[in-house]
Amino acid sequence: MMRALLLFLTLGVASAEDGLAAWLRYAPLPGVAKSEGSIPSNIVALNATTTSPVYTAGLELQKGIQGIFGKQVSITHQSIESLSTVVVGTVDAYAQEYGLDDDDTADLEADGFWLSTLNGTIQILGQNERGALYGAFEYLSMLAQGNFSQVSYISNPNAPIRWVNQWDNMDGSIERGYGGPSIFFQNGLIVNDLSRAEDYARLLASVRINGAIINNVNANASLLTPQNIAGLKRVADVFRPYGVQLGISLNFASPQLLGNLSTFDPLDASVIDWWTNITDQIYEAVPDMAGYLVKANSEGQPGPITYNRTLAQGANLFAKALQPYGGVAMFRAFVYNQLNESDWRADRANAAVQFFKDLDGQFDDNVVVQIKYGPIDFQVREPTSPLFANLLQTNTAIELEVAQEYLGQQCHLVYLAPLWKTVLDFDLKVDNQSSVVSDIISGKRFNRPLGGSAAVVNVGTNNTWLGSHLAMSNLYAYGRLAWAPTQDPEAILQDWTRLTFSRDPTVLRAITQMSMESWPAYENYSGNLGVQTLTDILYTHFGPNPQSMDNNGWGQWTRADHLTIGMDRTVSNGTGFAGQYPPEIAAMYEDPSTTPDDLLLWFHHVNYTHVLHSGKTVIQHFYDAHYNGSAVAQTFVPLWESLKGKIDDQRYNHVLFRQEYQAGHSIVWRDAISNFYHNLSGIPDTENRVGNHPWRIEAESMSLAGYKPYQVSPFEMASNYTAIVTLTNSTVGTADTTLNFPDGKYDVGVNYFDLIGGISRWDVSLNNNSIASWTGNLENVLGHAPSIYLDGHSATRKTIRGVQVKKGDVLKIVGTPNGIEPAPLDYVVFLPEGVLD
Ligand SMILES: *[C@@H]1O[C@H](CO)[C@@H](O)[C@H](O)[C@H]1NC(C)=O
Ligand SMILES: *[C@@H]1O[C@H](CO)[C@@H](O)[C@H](O)[C@H]1NC(C)=O
Ligand SMILES: *[C@@H]1O[C@H](CO)[C@@H](O)[C@H](O)[C@H]1NC(C)=O
Ligand SMILES: *[C@@H]1O[C@H](CO)[C@@H](O)[C@H](O)[C@H]1NC(C)=O
Ligand SMILES: *[C@@H]1O[C@H](CO)[C@@H](O)[C@H](O)[C@H]1NC(C)=O
Ligand SMILES: *[C@@H]1O[C@H](CO)[C@@H](O)[C@H](O)[C@H]1NC(C)=O
Ligand SMILES: *[C@@H]1O[C@H](CO)[C@@H](O)[C@H](O)[C@H]1NC(C)=O
Ligand SMILES: *[C@@H]1O[C@H](CO)[C@@H](O)[C@H](O)[C@H]1NC(C)=O
Ligand SMILES: *[C@@H]1O[C@H](CO)[C@@H](O)[C@H](O)[C@H]1NC(C)=O
Ligand SMILES: *[C@@H]1O[C@H](CO)[C@@H](O)[C@H](O)[C@H]1NC(C)=O
Ligand SMILES: *[C@@H]1O[C@H](CO)[C@@H](O)[C@H](O)[C@H]1NC(C)=O
Ligand SMILES: *[C@@H]1O[C@H](CO)[C@@H](O)[C@H](O)[C@H]1NC(C)=O
C-alpha cells in the first residue's frame, strides 16, 4: 500500500514536469513535516469577489501550501481568531477587519506590499489588491525555496510601468517568436480557449508584471473590429484576477484602413473623433485597460510624419483619447530611416535623439516614450541609448527583449540579466549629477510621474513557453529587475533555479555556472568589441553572416575592409553619435584610449592591428574570443549531464538536446566569423587555429557517389568553402574515405546543413557498422527562424561520442535527400580527448 502510494506520487510529479508551471511548480519540499508549526493552517483572503487579486492570492496560497507541504488548507474571506493563519488583503481591508498599527505599512506605494512572518502569523498586506497578490507570491517563493526566515519588510516597485509586449500577429504567428504560435490569436480573431492566456497572467503576476500588450507593434487595424473588441474583453477578464492590465498595439492608419476615412492625419477632426470613439468602445468593454503601444513612422509603418505632423502630435492623439480613463500611450522611439553607407557621417544610431530630442516637453503627461536599451536593435552589446539623457521633460521606459531575437533564439542559452544590467546601472551623468538609467525610467531622476520598462517576450503555445526551459530565467529576471533593478542577476537566477528545478546544490551550481557564463560566451563567439552581433540581419537574425551588416541601407554597419573595422562615431571625425551623451560620457567615448574595449568598434574605426587595453590586437581578440567562447559552450553539455537523475527526464532531455545543439552551433559561429575576418584582413591567427583543421575530413575530398561538391555562399559558412549535396533530390548520395588517424577513441562530429523544406536522412558507418543515423528535422524541434539555404542558420554539428577508431577503418556516410534538402554535408571531424576542431 505504502509502496503503491509512493510510486503514484513519483509518477504524478514526473508527468507534470513539462515546463508549463515554469517557476510556479510548488514542488514538494523534502524533509519538512506537515505538522511543522510554520505551515499555516488557515488562509484569510480579505476579499470575496472572485475577480479580485486578493481572492486570487487566497487560491494561490492554498495551491502552494498543498503542493509544497501536501497540506489542504481552507480559505475564508473574513477575519477569524486562529493561530497559524496567513492573512492576505489590502492595507485598508486589513485595517477594517483587524485594526492596524500604521508604522509598518506607512511607506507603501502603489503595487507595494508588506510581508511579515513573525511568530508564525503571516500577514501579507498590499497597498492595493495587486500588491497583496505580489506579497502572496513572495511568501510562496520563500516557502518553495525552503526559506522559513522570520521576516517583516515592505517592498515597493522601482517604477509604475512593468509591462510585457507580445509581437503576436492576428493570424496566430508571432514575429520573432520561438515558442510556437500565439496563445491569443488565430485566424484573425482572439482564440476561444484562453486558459494559456490565464496561465501567462499568473506567471507575469508572480514576478510583478502589471501590464501586457498582446499584439504585434506592426499592428493590424482589424484588431479594432467589434468582434475583436469583444475578444479583448475576454482576455482582460482572464488577466484581471492577476492584476495584469491588458494593452494593445495600434496601427496608426486604422482610421483609413478600418474606418474608411480618407485620412489618418492626427490633427484632422474626423480622425480624432474616430480614435475617441474606438477608445470609448474599448473602455466600455475593458474599463481597466492599460493603454496603447504605437510604432509609428518606423520600418514602413504609417505615422504622423506622413502628414508632416510631429511624433509628439502623433503620440498625443492617443494620449488625449486615453486620458479620461487613466490610460497610458506608450510611443516607441524606434524611428529611423534607411541610410547610405557611402556617407561617413550617416548613422542610424543617431536617429532616436534626432527625432525625439527637440520634442522634449511636447508630450502629454500620459505619454511614455519606450526606448530600446541601445541605439540600434537588441544587439549582443550596445552602449546605453543616449535618448535617456536627452528627454528631461518626457516620461520614458526602457524596452528590453526576452525573446532572443539576435541572441540565439532560445536555441543558445543566453542569460540576459547581466546584459540588461550594463544599461540599467549605467550612469549618464546628466548635468554632472548621478543619472542612472533605472532612476531615469522610474521617473525619480527628472521628477516624472510615469515610467518603467517593457520587454518583448513572445511566449507561444509550446509548453516551455519560450521554446526552451532554461530561457525562462530571462522572463523571471525581467520581472524581478523591473521591480528592483539593483538586484543581483546571479541571486535572481538562483531563486529561479531553486523554484524551477531543484534546491539541490549541485543543480544550483551547474545552472548558475552555465547561465552566468552564457552571455559572455555568446558575445565571444558572435560579435566582439561592440561591432554588433554579426548575425544575418537581412534574413533570420539567427546564425552568423557578417557580410549582411554592410552595403545596405539598414545602418548596422561595421565598415570592415581589408585594413580597418568599426564605426567612427566620434564628433571630431565621425558621425557625431558620441556627442549625443552628456559631456563626461561623450568625452570617454570620443577617445579610443578611454573607450572600454568591449565598445571600441561601436565608437571607433580602427586598424585590425589596433592594440586594445588588454594588450591584444583587435583581430587577435576576435580569434581568441571565438575560440574561447565556443570552448565554453562545449562545457555546458557535461555540466548539464552532471544533473542527470537530479532533474526529471523530460526537462533533462529537452535541455540536453539544446545544449548539444548550441555546442555544435557555437563552432559554426566560431569558424564563420574567424574565417571571414581572416580572409578579409589576411592577418594570421598567432595560435595558428584559424583555417587549420588537422582533425577534419572535408566531405568534398571523400569518394563521392550520387553527391557533388557545392560552393557555399557566404563562403565562410562551410569548411574549405565547400559542402556536398546529392545530385538530385531523389538520388541517394554516398561519401566514403579511409581513416588515417591514430588508433583510439574519438568524438566524431559531422557537420551538415538542416534546411526547412525537407527532412533528409544521414547514416554514418565505420566499416559498415552503423555509428549514427538521424534526420534533418530541426525545423520541427528547435523553433529558431529556419533557412532554405546552406548557410550559418542551417549549419549544424552532430556529435557521436566515444567512437573507437583504427587506422584504415572505412568511414561511410549515406545521405538520403528529401524535398529541397539535398542531404548536405560539410565535413567530418575526429576529436581525440581534449581536442576541439
Ligand atoms: C474586492 O475586490 C473587488 C474586485 O477587485 C474590488 O472592486 C473591491 O473594492 C474589493 N473590496 C475591498 C474591500 O478591497
Ligand atoms: C513575537 O514574539 C516575540 C517574543 O516571542 C514578541 O516579543 C513579539 O512582540 C512578537 N511579535 C508579534 C508581532 O507578535
Ligand atoms: C529568505 O527570504 C528573505 C525574504 O525574501 C530574504 O531576505 C532572505 O535572504 C532569505 N533567506 C535565504 C537563506 O535565502
Ligand atoms: C490583418 O488581419 C486581417 C484579418 O485577419 C487579414 O485579412 C489581413 O491580411 C491582415 N493584414 C495584414 C497586413 O497582415
Ligand atoms: C468600410 O468600407 C467597407 C467596404 O467599402 C465596408 O464593408 C465597411 O462596412 C465600411 N466600414 C465602415 C466603418 O464604414
Ligand atoms: C461610435 O460611433 C458609432 C457610429 O459612428 C456609434 O454608433 C457609437 O455609438 C459610437 N460609440 C461610442 C462609444 O461613442
Ligand atoms: C511641414 O511643417 C513645417 C512646420 O510645421 C513647415 O515649416 C513645412 O513647410 C511643412 N512642410 C510641408 C511639406 O507641408
Ligand atoms: C576620418 O574620416 C575619414 C572619412 O571621412 C576616414 O577615411 C578616416 O579614416 C578617418 N580618420 C580617422 C583617424 O579615423
Ligand atoms: C592604420 O595603419 C596604417 C598603415 O597601414 C597607418 O598608416 C595608420 O596610421 C593606422 N591608423 C591608426 C589609427 O593607427
Ligand atoms: C577544398 O575544396 C576544393 C574544391 O573547392 C578541393 O579541391 C580541395 O581538395 C579541398 N580541400 C580539402 C582539404 O579538402
Ligand atoms: C514545443 O516545441 C518543440 C520544438 O521546439 C516541439 O518539439 C514540441 O512538440 C513543442 N511542444 C508543444 C506542446 O508545442
Ligand atoms: C524533389 O523536388 C520536387 C520539386 O521541388 C518535388 O516535387 C519532389 O517531391 C521532390 N522529391 C523528393 C523525393 O523529395
Coordinates of C-alpha atoms and ligand atoms in Angstrom, one line a residue, residues 698 700-701 711 720 722, ligand 10:
E698 CA 36.3 17.7 -45.9
E700 CA 34.4 17.2 -50.9
S701 CA 37.6 15.3 -50.5
Q711 CA 30.2 26.1 -53.2
N720 CA 37.1 24.9 -47.1
T722 CA 32.7 23.7 -49.9
Ligands
LIG10 C1 38.9 22.2 -50.7 O1 37.9 22.3 -51.8 C2 38.5 22.2 -53.1 C3 37.4 22.4 -54.1 O2 36.6 23.5 -53.7 C4 39.1 20.9 -53.2 O3 39.8 20.9 -54.5 C5 40.2 20.7 -52.1 O4 40.6 19.4 -52.2 C6 39.5 20.9 -50.8 N1 40.5 20.8 -49.7 C7 40.4 19.8 -48.8 C8 41.5 19.9 -47.8 O5 39.5 19.0 -48.8

